[in-house]
Amino acid sequence: MRPSVQRYRNILDFALSSLLRRKGRNLALICVYTLVVFVIASLIFFVQALKREARELLVQAPDMVVQRMVAGRHDPMPVAQAETIRAIRGVEAVQPRLWGYYYDPVYGGNLTVMATDDTALAVESVWVGQGVARSMRVKEGDMISLRGYAGPMLFSIQKVLPEESELVSSDLILMSPQDVRSLFNLSEGLATDLAVQAGNPRELPTIAAKIVEQFPDARPILKSEILRTYEAIFDWRGGLMVVVLSSAILSFIIFAWDKATGLSAEERKEVGILKSIGWESADVLLLKFWEGSVVSLTAFLGGVLLAYVHVFFFSASLFEHALKGWSVLFPRYRLLPALDGYQLAVLFFLTVLPYTAATLVPIWRAATVDPDAAMRS
Amino acid sequence: MIQHPGVLALLLASGLVSLLLLAAGWQGLRILRGWNLQSGSEVQLDLERRTYLVSTLVANALVIQILSLFLFIFTAEGLHTQFVGAMCAAGSLAVNAFGYPTLLAKIATCLVAGVWLILHRADTQGHDYPLIRPKYVLLLILVPMVLAETWLQASYLAGLKADVMTSCCGSLFGQGREGLVAELAGLPPRIMQPAFWITLGAFVAAGVLLLRTRRGAGVFSVLSLAFLLVSVTSLVSFFCLYIYELPTHHCPFCLLQREYGFVGYPIYGTLLGGAILGLGVGALAPFRARKSLSEALPRMQARLAWSALVLALIFTLIVGIWMVLSPLKL
Amino acid sequence: MIELSRVVKTYQAGLATPFTAVDDVSLRIPAGKVTVLKGPSGSGKTTLLTLIGCMARPTSGRIHLHGLPAGTLPQLTEGDALEITSLPERFLTAIRRRTFGFIFQQFNLVRGISVLENVMLPTYPTGEDHAWVEARAIERLGELGLLRHLHASVDRLSGGEAQRVAIARALINEPAVIIADEPTAHLDSRLSEDFMELMGQFKAAGKTLLITSHDPIVHGSPLADVVVEMRDGRIVAGS
Ligand SMILES: Nc1ncnc2c1ncn2[C@@H]1O[C@H](COP(=O)(O)OP(=O)(O)O)[C@@H](O)[C@H]1O
Ligand SMILES: [Mg+2]
């Protein structure tokens, strides 16, 4: 081995043995460090997973939805407009959609009611999502009663939708178009909105512009816009939490600084001995650098691992309170594991860099002890 | 936009780098003013101890700066969905006037910090701190550069406003946002291709001359910088087309994506590393006359030049392989 | 040979309370001989050792090292005298590693690690081949009768054993000069005699020895070729 490489190895070995010799002290540091990484990592992973879920949710959504706006509010749309829109160049298909929200007082939340053309679904029966089944405590074959426009309506549950990604179907109730119409009192010839499919997605903006031109009361919404809005909201929420947590980061920096500055008398003496027997400041700096790296790496990996388990196996249960606002959007989630290099890099920046920076000056101070200090004590 | 975790990380990193360099610059100023090697006074001994602090601070700042260069590109990439018309990082950077200047400033600070560390390394080879003055003068130049970069980046990030859907109006329609990249992409391969090979040839020739005769360090340095610029331009203009296998995709940032096997990392790593080493050769050249460095410097320059050439050849090999193997033919 | 001319070491020089620990000392320390510095506590002996041993830099004056092996510093050729008073720390350290072996008053062993590791510790930064260093360390420890304690923690050693470990450590880099600061301060007289016998062996092996002591067993020993007496930072007799 080349001497310069051997030097790195020797000093790394000694750093490891030094860390082990001061187990108690270093363990306390690593625990706090791991906790900080864990909290921030949980948050970042959680937001990332939600973003991914939202993106997957939208994969099945149409490229563009056209709504009708009356007095600034969303209003049912004449189905006849579909024909006019289909005539626009570049439009491949237009599909009128029937859906709405149903507020359930027992459940305490909004359910999404949607019509499906699937002929397997009989009139006066429904398919429900996992979330609906869970909260109403119903199963296949049971009956549920919904308050319709003309009084209570009774439906038999034909199927509980499978739990692929819960977000898609959790709060969903599917029924036949005519049931939707009578539930919401929508007359024939009106739809909630129109789903527009374009041959080439690049032409969507042009198509949207033409629709607005022909129907001034139409509001076309592109899938990409929804995606953009979701992402912005998630980032904003997640970032807000990180901002709040930065107080945690800050106190951690102070803690690290304090730990590093308050090198124990024993440690200080040891550095003095090393310098007196022929170690140079640069060697001690390298030693302390290795020690810091091992501590950081251990805490980082530990924190990431714990956060992974927390978010993807326990659905971020520790954050339930803080993140309650999101549960309106996603009634209950079982997040699919998702982890990428970028998230880890951001996490590294937010945790390891402040720690490293905070310890630089104390380390330098320790490393530049006079070698002759060890000759008197 | 400030709340995006990546943006926070970037702001934190540039804040830290600024802090480290301000501290280093302050120590550097003290060293420049109080330095007297002949004296064995406590003050001088203390200043000598502080040189270790400065080099530690700058080395750490450089590492953070290089990491944050990549994080910056990645964050821009991740944010592109929030801007209408932005297809990737190239579009996000063009959202306001500070995007590309920030990127350039980051690269420039990496280069200067790298050269500083090379000067420092040379300084430690001489027994009388031969480069103490030039080194700390360069440091005092680096500090405002880093502060400027921090300011540019903060302005860029603060100026990012997502094109969020609002309830009152529906669609937003934007046109393509490409900025600097679009202009570089406009350079026809017909011109850039020969330009690249000529620059490479000149660079290698200067390197061989330097290794043989120990002369021409300045020319070598200038050519290494030219090689960086021409290579990046050529990447945008034609090399990346072969990698993407698309005749119209000019983005220099997508190379860093998984789809292309992260080939961007070796590509930019070799370019940036080669430029730092090449510039280092030239930065050392004026000091060859210093007695205490008369032996160490030429050896060091030769090593740096060798490494710079090897990196340039690795770069050429990577893009060359893609050029030959790509199904795309221009 | 080591040559000091008009060496001064002032602590806190240029600050509010300067204290001159070594004052205008000129001295020649011959190669291959035993030189003993004696004098009362506080007279500046230890300070002088740190200056000679490249651990600290004098405030003024010159120290020349003669007969250093070529390659100690890049520019040094065989036979040159090296002036060390204004060298930066990393060069002083490089010289110290190759030239001087230190035996400290308090032994200065690193607690919690084994005897063998303590002896090898000075070589870690040099990046020498690990196996080769280990063989050498075991040989040294064997010569000093410490093989039994090879893997024992240094915390459990007796005073005499601890000092022999420190001696093995001082020898690991095969230095030409051995510097010992009050080596017998923590030893009883029998152990002190043993120590001087060991020093005799080193002298016979051609090493230069520099020892400070106010113990008559040391400065009264027939081994001592030169005895220098110090008081209040100055040399009062014997130079
Ligand atoms: N770092 C220091 N700062 C100030 N005074 C010191 C320092 N080190 C030693 N001294 C003083 O220098 C004097 C000489 O110390 P020393 O060389 O250890 O003497 P000796 O070894 O002969 O006992 C003592 O008075 C001591 O207090
Ligand atoms: Mg003493």
Coordinates of C-alpha atoms in Angstrom, one line a residue, chain A residues 44 51 69 72 202 204-206 208-209 219-222 224-229 231-232 235-240 242-243 280-282 285 289 339-342 345-346 348-351 353-354 356-357 360-361 364 368-370, chain B residues 1-10 12-13 16 20 46 49-57 60 64 67-69 71 74-76 78-85 87 162-173 258:
Chain A
I44 CA -39.2 14.6 3.7
K51 CA -46.4 13.7 -4.1
M69 CA -68.4 28.4 -14.5
G72 CA -67.5 32.2 -10.5
R202 CA -48.6 19.3 -26.8
L204 CA -53.7 20.8 -25.3
P205 CA -53.0 24.5 -24.6
T206 CA -54.2 25.4 -28.1
A208 CA -58.0 24.9 -24.3
A209 CA -57.7 28.3 -25.9
R219 CA -62.9 26.6 -17.7
P220 CA -60.5 24.0 -19.1
I221 CA -58.1 22.5 -16.6
L222 CA -55.0 20.7 -17.8
S224 CA -50.3 19.3 -15.8
E225 CA -51.8 22.3 -14.0
I226 CA -53.3 20.1 -11.4
L227 CA -50.1 18.3 -11.0
R228 CA -48.2 21.6 -10.6
T229 CA -50.7 22.8 -8.0
E231 CA -46.7 19.7 -6.1
A232 CA -46.6 23.3 -5.0
D235 CA -43.7 21.3 -1.2
W236 CA -45.1 24.3 0.6
R237 CA -46.5 22.2 3.5
G238 CA -43.4 20.1 3.8
G239 CA -41.2 23.1 3.6
L240 CA -43.2 24.9 6.3
V242 CA -38.9 22.0 7.8
V243 CA -38.9 25.7 8.7
E280 CA 1.3 16.8 13.2
S281 CA -1.8 19.2 13.3
A282 CA -2.8 17.9 9.9
L285 CA -7.3 17.1 11.9
F289 CA -12.4 14.4 10.5
L339 CA -36.9 6.8 -1.8
D340 CA -34.6 8.6 -4.2
G341 CA -31.1 10.0 -4.2
Y342 CA -32.3 13.6 -4.3
A345 CA -29.0 14.5 -0.7
V346 CA -31.4 17.2 0.6
F348 CA -27.7 15.2 4.0
F349 CA -27.5 19.0 3.4
L350 CA -29.9 19.8 6.1
T351 CA -28.3 17.6 8.8
L353 CA -23.5 20.0 6.7
P354 CA -24.5 22.1 9.8
T356 CA -19.7 19.5 10.1
A357 CA -19.6 23.3 10.0
L360 CA -14.7 22.8 12.4
V361 CA -13.4 25.4 14.7
W364 CA -9.0 23.0 14.7
T368 CA -3.3 22.8 17.2
V369 CA -2.5 22.1 20.8
D370 CA 1.3 22.7 21.3
Chain B
M1 CA -40.9 28.7 -3.1
I2 CA -38.7 29.2 -0.1
Q3 CA -40.3 26.2 1.6
H4 CA -39.3 23.6 -0.8
P5 CA -36.9 21.4 1.2
G6 CA -34.3 21.4 -1.6
V7 CA -34.4 25.2 -1.7
L8 CA -33.9 25.3 2.0
A9 CA -30.9 23.0 1.7
L10 CA -29.4 25.2 -0.9
L12 CA -28.4 26.6 4.1
A13 CA -25.4 25.4 2.2
L16 CA -22.6 28.0 5.5
L20 CA -16.9 29.6 6.5
D46 CA -0.6 31.8 16.6
R49 CA -1.6 27.8 13.7
R50 CA -4.4 29.8 12.0
T51 CA -3.2 28.7 8.6
Y52 CA -4.5 25.3 9.5
L53 CA -7.8 26.8 10.3
V54 CA -8.0 28.7 7.0
S55 CA -7.2 25.6 4.9
T56 CA -9.7 23.5 6.8
L57 CA -12.4 26.1 6.3
N60 CA -14.8 22.2 3.6
I64 CA -19.9 21.9 0.1
L67 CA -22.0 19.3 -3.8
S68 CA -24.4 22.2 -3.9
L69 CA -23.6 22.8 -7.6
L71 CA -28.0 19.9 -5.8
F74 CA -31.3 18.8 -9.3
T75 CA -33.5 21.2 -7.5
A76 CA -34.1 23.2 -10.6
G78 CA -37.3 18.9 -9.6
L79 CA -39.1 22.3 -9.7
H80 CA -39.6 22.4 -13.5
T81 CA -43.1 20.9 -13.2
Q82 CA -44.2 24.0 -11.4
F83 CA -43.4 26.4 -14.2
V84 CA -45.4 26.5 -17.4
G85 CA -43.3 25.7 -20.4
M87 CA -39.4 21.0 -19.7
A162 CA -44.9 28.5 -9.1
D163 CA -47.5 29.0 -11.8
V164 CA -50.2 27.7 -9.6
M165 CA -53.7 27.2 -10.8
T166 CA -56.1 29.8 -9.4
S167 CA -59.8 29.5 -9.1
C168 CA -60.6 32.6 -11.0
C169 CA -58.9 31.9 -14.2
G170 CA -58.3 28.5 -15.8
S171 CA -55.3 27.8 -17.9
L172 CA -52.0 29.6 -18.1
F173 CA -50.3 29.3 -21.3
R258 CA -31.1 8.0 -14.2

